[in-house]
Amino acid sequence: MIVDLPDTTTSKISKSLVKIREEGGAVALGRVLTLVIVTSLGEEEDAIEAANDASREHPMRVIVVSTDQENDGLSTGRGARLDAQIRVGGDAGASEVIVLRAYGAAASDQEGLVTGLLLSDAPVVVWWPGVAPENVSTSSLGRIATRRITDSSNQANPYEALLRRSKTYAPGDTDFAWTRLTLWRAQLAAVLDQPPYEPVTAIEVSGASDSPSTLLLAAWLRHQLEVPVKYGLLSRATGSSGIHGVILSRDSGPIELVREVPNVARLSQPNQPTHDLSLPRRNLRDCLAEELRRLDPDDLYGEVISQGLVELLETNEGSVRDAV
């Protein structure tokens, strides 16, 4: 069910939610968190679809704040105005979705738009699928959030976006560039957990020049193993996007985990047969569901983004900057 509320206020939206609950019983109260999605006008649906899918694992209230602050509402001709839409039942997965489209001056106070709609005594997670503030933890919505999720891959310059995250990191921040590494990190950790238990002496990481996940993978390996990492960036024209491969050098021979075709990686190790592994690029739903499984700060991400990335750039900054 979809209920449209043109030219409305947060008070009227709240009353409409209560009315829907009382009359139809369509809105359940067993929500574990409030997810606030911050997007630009016209770019809401992909994020809403991902949230609806993730809500089957994490029942929640989803509040979508969609604004056009750059044009100050003038491009629409509507001036200061708040249009809302409530989606429940089959149109909202296991969640309830409130879409707020704010124009002009109504878009200037995002915190004020959502405050009256937050679930009481439930944690707040804020997700910026597209362009995020320079410092998410001090932004109007970031201040009220337990977790703050960004996606560097959707920024104009992913490399510069990660540098900003590194300089402004606060506990509770995370980025989908890190979440997309989970399968790679798990596979590499499993390989090193098998004999022979030799130390890694050198590391090579390669990936597309617009892949912030490749940069974070190299930073994670540099931080965890404390060995030099050779970081190579390739143009998108040379192959698939994302991470291309990792080579870990040991005395007995190299371990190679290389993804030459989409979704499949080849693992080769000394004295062992070569294996093809499923290693797909993770979609928005999988990344969002994983991040919502924990509401405490991701300390490892904090170490990698604020320390490991700095350690990596000290030895590879020239090559990285040239590639991007």
PDB file of N, CA, C and O in Angstrom, residues 136-207:
ATOM      1  N   VAL A 136      31.032  13.081   7.720  1.00  0.00           N
ATOM      2  CA  VAL A 136      29.699  12.531   7.972  1.00  0.00           C
ATOM      3  C   VAL A 136      29.344  12.539   9.456  1.00  0.00           C
ATOM      4  O   VAL A 136      28.180  12.676   9.827  1.00  0.00           O
ATOM      5  N   SER A 137      30.344  12.394  10.332  1.00  0.00           N
ATOM      6  CA  SER A 137      30.045  12.305  11.763  1.00  0.00           C
ATOM      7  C   SER A 137      29.584  13.616  12.358  1.00  0.00           C
ATOM      8  O   SER A 137      28.905  13.641  13.388  1.00  0.00           O
ATOM      9  N   THR A 138      29.933  14.740  11.721  1.00  0.00           N
ATOM     10  CA  THR A 138      29.514  16.047  12.232  1.00  0.00           C
ATOM     11  C   THR A 138      28.376  16.658  11.426  1.00  0.00           C
ATOM     12  O   THR A 138      27.964  17.781  11.703  1.00  0.00           O
ATOM     13  N   SER A 139      27.882  15.933  10.426  1.00  0.00           N
ATOM     14  CA  SER A 139      26.760  16.431   9.634  1.00  0.00           C
ATOM     15  C   SER A 139      25.487  16.399  10.473  1.00  0.00           C
ATOM     16  O   SER A 139      25.427  15.765  11.534  1.00  0.00           O
ATOM     17  N   SER A 140      24.444  17.056   9.995  1.00  0.00           N
ATOM     18  CA  SER A 140      23.216  17.176  10.785  1.00  0.00           C
ATOM     19  C   SER A 140      22.615  15.815  11.110  1.00  0.00           C
ATOM     20  O   SER A 140      22.154  15.584  12.238  1.00  0.00           O
ATOM     21  N   LEU A 141      22.614  14.895  10.162  1.00  0.00           N
ATOM     22  CA  LEU A 141      22.076  13.563  10.418  1.00  0.00           C
ATOM     23  C   LEU A 141      23.121  12.642  11.042  1.00  0.00           C
ATOM     24  O   LEU A 141      22.788  11.750  11.826  1.00  0.00           O
ATOM     25  N   GLY A 142      24.368  12.841  10.714  1.00  0.00           N
ATOM     26  CA  GLY A 142      25.421  11.997  11.277  1.00  0.00           C
ATOM     27  C   GLY A 142      25.526  12.120  12.784  1.00  0.00           C
ATOM     28  O   GLY A 142      25.881  11.153  13.471  1.00  0.00           O
ATOM     29  N   ARG A 143      25.190  13.295  13.329  1.00  0.00           N
ATOM     30  CA  ARG A 143      25.285  13.508  14.780  1.00  0.00           C
ATOM     31  C   ARG A 143      24.304  12.647  15.558  1.00  0.00           C
ATOM     32  O   ARG A 143      24.558  12.324  16.723  1.00  0.00           O
ATOM     33  N   ILE A 144      23.180  12.265  14.953  1.00  0.00           N
ATOM     34  CA  ILE A 144      22.176  11.495  15.684  1.00  0.00           C
ATOM     35  C   ILE A 144      22.273   9.997  15.382  1.00  0.00           C
ATOM     36  O   ILE A 144      21.459   9.217  15.888  1.00  0.00           O
ATOM     37  N   ALA A 145      23.269   9.591  14.589  1.00  0.00           N
ATOM     38  CA  ALA A 145      23.348   8.210  14.126  1.00  0.00           C
ATOM     39  C   ALA A 145      24.316   7.368  14.956  1.00  0.00           C
ATOM     40  O   ALA A 145      25.355   7.856  15.404  1.00  0.00           O
ATOM     41  N   THR A 146      23.946   6.097  15.115  1.00  0.00           N
ATOM     42  CA  THR A 146      24.853   5.124  15.726  1.00  0.00           C
ATOM     43  C   THR A 146      25.875   4.640  14.710  1.00  0.00           C
ATOM     44  O   THR A 146      27.049   4.483  15.024  1.00  0.00           O
ATOM     45  N   ARG A 147      25.421   4.399  13.480  1.00  0.00           N
ATOM     46  CA  ARG A 147      26.313   4.028  12.383  1.00  0.00           C
ATOM     47  C   ARG A 147      26.088   4.972  11.221  1.00  0.00           C
ATOM     48  O   ARG A 147      24.950   5.415  10.982  1.00  0.00           O
ATOM     49  N   ARG A 148      27.161   5.251  10.473  1.00  0.00           N
ATOM     50  CA  ARG A 148      27.092   6.143   9.318  1.00  0.00           C
ATOM     51  C   ARG A 148      27.762   5.436   8.141  1.00  0.00           C
ATOM     52  O   ARG A 148      28.960   5.133   8.178  1.00  0.00           O
ATOM     53  N   ILE A 149      26.971   5.188   7.085  1.00  0.00           N
ATOM     54  CA  ILE A 149      27.442   4.388   5.954  1.00  0.00           C
ATOM     55  C   ILE A 149      27.579   5.272   4.721  1.00  0.00           C
ATOM     56  O   ILE A 149      26.641   5.977   4.331  1.00  0.00           O
ATOM     57  N   THR A 150      28.746   5.225   4.096  1.00  0.00           N
ATOM     58  CA  THR A 150      28.980   5.938   2.840  1.00  0.00           C
ATOM     59  C   THR A 150      29.389   4.930   1.772  1.00  0.00           C
ATOM     60  O   THR A 150      29.567   3.746   2.038  1.00  0.00           O
ATOM     61  N   ASP A 151      29.542   5.414   0.545  1.00  0.00           N
ATOM     62  CA  ASP A 151      29.976   4.555  -0.561  1.00  0.00           C
ATOM     63  C   ASP A 151      30.929   5.349  -1.445  1.00  0.00           C
ATOM     64  O   ASP A 151      30.497   6.105  -2.318  1.00  0.00           O
ATOM     65  N   SER A 152      32.222   5.167  -1.200  1.00  0.00           N
ATOM     66  CA  SER A 152      33.225   5.940  -1.933  1.00  0.00           C
ATOM     67  C   SER A 152      33.188   5.673  -3.433  1.00  0.00           C
ATOM     68  O   SER A 152      33.569   6.534  -4.227  1.00  0.00           O
ATOM     69  N   SER A 153      32.732   4.491  -3.838  1.00  0.00           N
ATOM     70  CA  SER A 153      32.725   4.154  -5.259  1.00  0.00           C
ATOM     71  C   SER A 153      31.774   5.035  -6.057  1.00  0.00           C
ATOM     72  O   SER A 153      31.900   5.140  -7.282  1.00  0.00           O
ATOM     73  N   ASN A 154      30.824   5.688  -5.393  1.00  0.00           N
ATOM     74  CA  ASN A 154      29.875   6.547  -6.088  1.00  0.00           C
ATOM     75  C   ASN A 154      30.270   8.013  -6.065  1.00  0.00           C
ATOM     76  O   ASN A 154      29.486   8.877  -6.481  1.00  0.00           O
ATOM     77  N   GLN A 155      31.464   8.303  -5.570  1.00  0.00           N
ATOM     78  CA  GLN A 155      31.936   9.688  -5.559  1.00  0.00           C
ATOM     79  C   GLN A 155      32.644   9.999  -6.877  1.00  0.00           C
ATOM     80  O   GLN A 155      33.083   9.102  -7.599  1.00  0.00           O
ATOM     81  N   ALA A 156      32.759  11.264  -7.193  1.00  0.00           N
ATOM     82  CA  ALA A 156      33.406  11.672  -8.435  1.00  0.00           C
ATOM     83  C   ALA A 156      34.851  11.197  -8.487  1.00  0.00           C
ATOM     84  O   ALA A 156      35.348  10.786  -9.537  1.00  0.00           O
ATOM     85  N   ASN A 157      35.529  11.224  -7.343  1.00  0.00           N
ATOM     86  CA  ASN A 157      36.906  10.737  -7.249  1.00  0.00           C
ATOM     87  C   ASN A 157      36.995   9.813  -6.036  1.00  0.00           C
ATOM     88  O   ASN A 157      37.141  10.285  -4.904  1.00  0.00           O
ATOM     89  N   PRO A 158      36.893   8.493  -6.231  1.00  0.00           N
ATOM     90  CA  PRO A 158      36.908   7.556  -5.104  1.00  0.00           C
ATOM     91  C   PRO A 158      38.162   7.667  -4.251  1.00  0.00           C
ATOM     92  O   PRO A 158      38.099   7.520  -3.025  1.00  0.00           O
ATOM     93  N   TYR A 159      39.299   7.927  -4.889  1.00  0.00           N
ATOM     94  CA  TYR A 159      40.558   8.047  -4.162  1.00  0.00           C
ATOM     95  C   TYR A 159      40.506   9.215  -3.178  1.00  0.00           C
ATOM     96  O   TYR A 159      40.818   9.067  -1.989  1.00  0.00           O
ATOM     97  N   GLU A 160      40.070  10.378  -3.659  1.00  0.00           N
ATOM     98  CA  GLU A 160      39.973  11.543  -2.784  1.00  0.00           C
ATOM     99  C   GLU A 160      38.918  11.336  -1.695  1.00  0.00           C
ATOM    100  O   GLU A 160      39.070  11.810  -0.569  1.00  0.00           O
ATOM    101  N   ALA A 161      37.839  10.625  -2.042  1.00  0.00           N
ATOM    102  CA  ALA A 161      36.799  10.355  -1.048  1.00  0.00           C
ATOM    103  C   ALA A 161      37.350   9.527   0.104  1.00  0.00           C
ATOM    104  O   ALA A 161      37.047   9.789   1.278  1.00  0.00           O
ATOM    105  N   LEU A 162      38.176   8.515  -0.203  1.00  0.00           N
ATOM    106  CA  LEU A 162      38.769   7.702   0.860  1.00  0.00           C
ATOM    107  C   LEU A 162      39.729   8.520   1.709  1.00  0.00           C
ATOM    108  O   LEU A 162      39.803   8.336   2.928  1.00  0.00           O
ATOM    109  N   LEU A 163      40.467   9.412   1.082  1.00  0.00           N
ATOM    110  CA  LEU A 163      41.362  10.269   1.851  1.00  0.00           C
ATOM    111  C   LEU A 163      40.580  11.136   2.839  1.00  0.00           C
ATOM    112  O   LEU A 163      40.993  11.332   3.980  1.00  0.00           O
ATOM    113  N   ARG A 164      39.426  11.661   2.401  1.00  0.00           N
ATOM    114  CA  ARG A 164      38.590  12.448   3.309  1.00  0.00           C
ATOM    115  C   ARG A 164      38.083  11.585   4.455  1.00  0.00           C
ATOM    116  O   ARG A 164      38.044  12.012   5.613  1.00  0.00           O
ATOM    117  N   ARG A 165      37.664  10.365   4.139  1.00  0.00           N
ATOM    118  CA  ARG A 165      37.190   9.455   5.200  1.00  0.00           C
ATOM    119  C   ARG A 165      38.319   9.169   6.190  1.00  0.00           C
ATOM    120  O   ARG A 165      38.087   9.039   7.385  1.00  0.00           O
ATOM    121  N   SER A 166      39.540   9.048   5.685  1.00  0.00           N
ATOM    122  CA  SER A 166      40.678   8.776   6.550  1.00  0.00           C
ATOM    123  C   SER A 166      40.934   9.921   7.521  1.00  0.00           C
ATOM    124  O   SER A 166      41.214   9.711   8.701  1.00  0.00           O
ATOM    125  N   LYS A 167      40.806  11.144   7.023  1.00  0.00           N
ATOM    126  CA  LYS A 167      41.099  12.318   7.846  1.00  0.00           C
ATOM    127  C   LYS A 167      39.972  12.648   8.825  1.00  0.00           C
ATOM    128  O   LYS A 167      40.222  13.273   9.856  1.00  0.00           O
ATOM    129  N   THR A 168      38.744  12.254   8.485  1.00  0.00           N
ATOM    130  CA  THR A 168      37.602  12.638   9.317  1.00  0.00           C
ATOM    131  C   THR A 168      36.972  11.448  10.031  1.00  0.00           C
ATOM    132  O   THR A 168      35.902  11.586  10.624  1.00  0.00           O
ATOM    133  N   TYR A 169      37.629  10.289  10.007  1.00  0.00           N
ATOM    134  CA  TYR A 169      37.012   9.080  10.582  1.00  0.00           C
ATOM    135  C   TYR A 169      36.642   9.288  12.053  1.00  0.00           C
ATOM    136  O   TYR A 169      37.393   9.863  12.842  1.00  0.00           O
ATOM    137  N   ALA A 170      35.452   8.790  12.403  1.00  0.00           N
ATOM    138  CA  ALA A 170      34.987   8.746  13.789  1.00  0.00           C
ATOM    139  C   ALA A 170      34.359   7.381  14.017  1.00  0.00           C
ATOM    140  O   ALA A 170      33.804   6.783  13.087  1.00  0.00           O
ATOM    141  N   PRO A 171      34.449   6.824  15.232  1.00  0.00           N
ATOM    142  CA  PRO A 171      33.834   5.519  15.501  1.00  0.00           C
ATOM    143  C   PRO A 171      32.366   5.510  15.090  1.00  0.00           C
ATOM    144  O   PRO A 171      31.603   6.416  15.430  1.00  0.00           O
ATOM    145  N   GLY A 172      31.985   4.494  14.347  1.00  0.00           N
ATOM    146  CA  GLY A 172      30.637   4.408  13.807  1.00  0.00           C
ATOM    147  C   GLY A 172      30.591   4.612  12.308  1.00  0.00           C
ATOM    148  O   GLY A 172      29.621   4.235  11.648  1.00  0.00           O
ATOM    149  N   ASP A 173      31.645   5.214  11.728  1.00  0.00           N
ATOM    150  CA  ASP A 173      31.729   5.394  10.281  1.00  0.00           C
ATOM    151  C   ASP A 173      32.063   4.066   9.611  1.00  0.00           C
ATOM    152  O   ASP A 173      32.812   3.252  10.164  1.00  0.00           O
ATOM    153  N   THR A 174      31.551   3.853   8.417  1.00  0.00           N
ATOM    154  CA  THR A 174      31.962   2.730   7.586  1.00  0.00           C
ATOM    155  C   THR A 174      31.669   3.079   6.142  1.00  0.00           C
ATOM    156  O   THR A 174      31.032   4.092   5.851  1.00  0.00           O
ATOM    157  N   ASP A 175      32.162   2.241   5.236  1.00  0.00           N
ATOM    158  CA  ASP A 175      32.026   2.527   3.813  1.00  0.00           C
ATOM    159  C   ASP A 175      31.814   1.211   3.078  1.00  0.00           C
ATOM    160  O   ASP A 175      32.428   0.200   3.415  1.00  0.00           O
ATOM    161  N   PHE A 176      30.954   1.218   2.060  1.00  0.00           N
ATOM    162  CA  PHE A 176      30.692  -0.005   1.303  1.00  0.00           C
ATOM    163  C   PHE A 176      31.934  -0.487   0.556  1.00  0.00           C
ATOM    164  O   PHE A 176      32.008  -1.655   0.169  1.00  0.00           O
ATOM    165  N   ALA A 177      32.905   0.382   0.336  1.00  0.00           N
ATOM    166  CA  ALA A 177      34.157  -0.066  -0.259  1.00  0.00           C
ATOM    167  C   ALA A 177      34.837  -1.098   0.642  1.00  0.00           C
ATOM    168  O   ALA A 177      35.517  -2.008   0.168  1.00  0.00           O
ATOM    169  N   TRP A 178      34.640  -0.965   1.947  1.00  0.00           N
ATOM    170  CA  TRP A 178      35.171  -1.926   2.917  1.00  0.00           C
ATOM    171  C   TRP A 178      34.294  -3.173   2.979  1.00  0.00           C
ATOM    172  O   TRP A 178      34.790  -4.300   3.023  1.00  0.00           O
ATOM    173  N   THR A 179      32.984  -2.993   2.955  1.00  0.00           N
ATOM    174  CA  THR A 179      32.061  -4.121   3.040  1.00  0.00           C
ATOM    175  C   THR A 179      32.228  -5.059   1.858  1.00  0.00           C
ATOM    176  O   THR A 179      32.087  -6.280   1.996  1.00  0.00           O
ATOM    177  N   ARG A 180      32.531  -4.525   0.693  1.00  0.00           N
ATOM    178  CA  ARG A 180      32.701  -5.365  -0.489  1.00  0.00           C
ATOM    179  C   ARG A 180      33.951  -6.238  -0.411  1.00  0.00           C
ATOM    180  O   ARG A 180      34.144  -7.133  -1.234  1.00  0.00           O
ATOM    181  N   LEU A 181      34.794  -5.985   0.584  1.00  0.00           N
ATOM    182  CA  LEU A 181      36.019  -6.782   0.739  1.00  0.00           C
ATOM    183  C   LEU A 181      35.813  -8.048   1.564  1.00  0.00           C
ATOM    184  O   LEU A 181      36.740  -8.853   1.673  1.00  0.00           O
ATOM    185  N   THR A 182      34.668  -8.247   2.146  1.00  0.00           N
ATOM    186  CA  THR A 182      34.489  -9.336   3.107  1.00  0.00           C
ATOM    187  C   THR A 182      34.872 -10.683   2.520  1.00  0.00           C
ATOM    188  O   THR A 182      35.591 -11.473   3.156  1.00  0.00           O
ATOM    189  N   LEU A 183      34.415 -10.994   1.318  1.00  0.00           N
ATOM    190  CA  LEU A 183      34.718 -12.295   0.714  1.00  0.00           C
ATOM    191  C   LEU A 183      36.203 -12.432   0.406  1.00  0.00           C
ATOM    192  O   LEU A 183      36.789 -13.509   0.600  1.00  0.00           O
ATOM    193  N   TRP A 184      36.828 -11.364  -0.065  1.00  0.00           N
ATOM    194  CA  TRP A 184      38.268 -11.391  -0.344  1.00  0.00           C
ATOM    195  C   TRP A 184      39.064 -11.580   0.951  1.00  0.00           C
ATOM    196  O   TRP A 184      39.982 -12.402   1.004  1.00  0.00           O
ATOM    197  N   ARG A 185      38.708 -10.855   1.978  1.00  0.00           N
ATOM    198  CA  ARG A 185      39.443 -10.970   3.242  1.00  0.00           C
ATOM    199  C   ARG A 185      39.286 -12.357   3.851  1.00  0.00           C
ATOM    200  O   ARG A 185      40.245 -12.929   4.370  1.00  0.00           O
ATOM    201  N   ALA A 186      38.076 -12.915   3.768  1.00  0.00           N
ATOM    202  CA  ALA A 186      37.841 -14.248   4.314  1.00  0.00           C
ATOM    203  C   ALA A 186      38.655 -15.303   3.578  1.00  0.00           C
ATOM    204  O   ALA A 186      39.236 -16.209   4.203  1.00  0.00           O
ATOM    205  N   GLN A 187      38.710 -15.189   2.251  1.00  0.00           N
ATOM    206  CA  GLN A 187      39.455 -16.185   1.472  1.00  0.00           C
ATOM    207  C   GLN A 187      40.951 -16.088   1.723  1.00  0.00           C
ATOM    208  O   GLN A 187      41.638 -17.105   1.886  1.00  0.00           O
ATOM    209  N   LEU A 188      41.481 -14.874   1.779  1.00  0.00           N
ATOM    210  CA  LEU A 188      42.917 -14.711   2.023  1.00  0.00           C
ATOM    211  C   LEU A 188      43.287 -15.169   3.429  1.00  0.00           C
ATOM    212  O   LEU A 188      44.339 -15.805   3.634  1.00  0.00           O
ATOM    213  N   ALA A 189      42.442 -14.886   4.404  1.00  0.00           N
ATOM    214  CA  ALA A 189      42.707 -15.333   5.769  1.00  0.00           C
ATOM    215  C   ALA A 189      42.689 -16.853   5.852  1.00  0.00           C
ATOM    216  O   ALA A 189      43.505 -17.466   6.552  1.00  0.00           O
ATOM    217  N   ALA A 190      41.765 -17.499   5.132  1.00  0.00           N
ATOM    218  CA  ALA A 190      41.681 -18.960   5.149  1.00  0.00           C
ATOM    219  C   ALA A 190      42.916 -19.590   4.524  1.00  0.00           C
ATOM    220  O   ALA A 190      43.417 -20.614   5.011  1.00  0.00           O
ATOM    221  N   VAL A 191      43.420 -18.976   3.470  1.00  0.00           N
ATOM    222  CA  VAL A 191      44.623 -19.517   2.817  1.00  0.00           C
ATOM    223  C   VAL A 191      45.825 -19.440   3.752  1.00  0.00           C
ATOM    224  O   VAL A 191      46.604 -20.395   3.875  1.00  0.00           O
ATOM    225  N   LEU A 192      45.995 -18.329   4.443  1.00  0.00           N
ATOM    226  CA  LEU A 192      47.143 -18.165   5.336  1.00  0.00           C
ATOM    227  C   LEU A 192      46.999 -18.976   6.615  1.00  0.00           C
ATOM    228  O   LEU A 192      47.966 -19.119   7.375  1.00  0.00           O
ATOM    229  N   ASP A 193      45.826 -19.520   6.853  1.00  0.00           N
ATOM    230  CA  ASP A 193      45.594 -20.347   8.039  1.00  0.00           C
ATOM    231  C   ASP A 193      45.907 -21.825   7.785  1.00  0.00           C
ATOM    232  O   ASP A 193      45.625 -22.670   8.626  1.00  0.00           O
ATOM    233  N   GLN A 194      46.490 -22.112   6.608  1.00  0.00           N
ATOM    234  CA  GLN A 194      46.847 -23.479   6.247  1.00  0.00           C
ATOM    235  C   GLN A 194      48.371 -23.610   6.171  1.00  0.00           C
ATOM    236  O   GLN A 194      49.074 -22.637   5.911  1.00  0.00           O
ATOM    237  N   PRO A 195      48.903 -24.824   6.406  1.00  0.00           N
ATOM    238  CA  PRO A 195      50.359 -25.017   6.286  1.00  0.00           C
ATOM    239  C   PRO A 195      50.793 -24.881   4.828  1.00  0.00           C
ATOM    240  O   PRO A 195      49.989 -25.125   3.916  1.00  0.00           O
ATOM    241  N   PRO A 196      52.065 -24.501   4.605  1.00  0.00           N
ATOM    242  CA  PRO A 196      53.084 -24.198   5.610  1.00  0.00           C
ATOM    243  C   PRO A 196      52.871 -22.794   6.192  1.00  0.00           C
ATOM    244  O   PRO A 196      52.489 -21.869   5.480  1.00  0.00           O
ATOM    245  N   TYR A 197      53.116 -22.646   7.460  1.00  0.00           N
ATOM    246  CA  TYR A 197      52.860 -21.374   8.144  1.00  0.00           C
ATOM    247  C   TYR A 197      54.078 -20.458   8.019  1.00  0.00           C
ATOM    248  O   TYR A 197      54.737 -20.119   8.985  1.00  0.00           O
ATOM    249  N   GLU A 198      54.335 -20.060   6.778  1.00  0.00           N
ATOM    250  CA  GLU A 198      55.481 -19.201   6.506  1.00  0.00           C
ATOM    251  C   GLU A 198      55.042 -17.736   6.485  1.00  0.00           C
ATOM    252  O   GLU A 198      53.918 -17.420   6.082  1.00  0.00           O
ATOM    253  N   PRO A 199      55.911 -16.849   6.874  1.00  0.00           N
ATOM    254  CA  PRO A 199      55.562 -15.418   6.815  1.00  0.00           C
ATOM    255  C   PRO A 199      55.494 -14.929   5.376  1.00  0.00           C
ATOM    256  O   PRO A 199      56.223 -15.406   4.503  1.00  0.00           O
ATOM    257  N   VAL A 200      54.629 -13.970   5.145  1.00  0.00           N
ATOM    258  CA  VAL A 200      54.531 -13.326   3.838  1.00  0.00           C
ATOM    259  C   VAL A 200      55.614 -12.263   3.750  1.00  0.00           C
ATOM    260  O   VAL A 200      55.773 -11.442   4.657  1.00  0.00           O
ATOM    261  N   THR A 201      56.376 -12.293   2.662  1.00  0.00           N
ATOM    262  CA  THR A 201      57.505 -11.371   2.529  1.00  0.00           C
ATOM    263  C   THR A 201      57.207 -10.173   1.625  1.00  0.00           C
ATOM    264  O   THR A 201      57.863  -9.140   1.724  1.00  0.00           O
ATOM    265  N   ALA A 202      56.234 -10.306   0.735  1.00  0.00           N
ATOM    266  CA  ALA A 202      55.867  -9.206  -0.166  1.00  0.00           C
ATOM    267  C   ALA A 202      54.448  -9.441  -0.672  1.00  0.00           C
ATOM    268  O   ALA A 202      53.971 -10.581  -0.713  1.00  0.00           O
ATOM    269  N   ILE A 203      53.785  -8.342  -1.060  1.00  0.00           N
ATOM    270  CA  ILE A 203      52.395  -8.421  -1.499  1.00  0.00           C
ATOM    271  C   ILE A 203      52.210  -7.548  -2.727  1.00  0.00           C
ATOM    272  O   ILE A 203      52.754  -6.446  -2.806  1.00  0.00           O
ATOM    273  N   GLU A 204      51.439  -8.065  -3.687  1.00  0.00           N
ATOM    274  CA  GLU A 204      51.037  -7.273  -4.846  1.00  0.00           C
ATOM    275  C   GLU A 204      49.520  -7.276  -4.932  1.00  0.00           C
ATOM    276  O   GLU A 204      48.886  -8.329  -4.857  1.00  0.00           O
ATOM    277  N   VAL A 205      48.942  -6.098  -5.082  1.00  0.00           N
ATOM    278  CA  VAL A 205      47.490  -5.951  -5.214  1.00  0.00           C
ATOM    279  C   VAL A 205      47.213  -5.146  -6.474  1.00  0.00           C
ATOM    280  O   VAL A 205      47.842  -4.109  -6.706  1.00  0.00           O
ATOM    281  N   SER A 206      46.256  -5.612  -7.283  1.00  0.00           N
ATOM    282  CA  SER A 206      45.914  -4.882  -8.505  1.00  0.00           C
ATOM    283  C   SER A 206      44.407  -4.752  -8.628  1.00  0.00           C
ATOM    284  O   SER A 206      43.642  -5.590  -8.130  1.00  0.00           O
ATOM    285  N   GLY A 207      43.984  -3.685  -9.271  1.00  0.00           N
ATOM    286  CA  GLY A 207      42.561  -3.451  -9.453  1.00  0.00           C
ATOM    287  C   GLY A 207      42.322  -2.242 -10.321  1.00  0.00           C
ATOM    288  O   GLY A 207      43.262  -1.559 -10.751  1.00  0.00           O
TER     289      GLY A 207
END
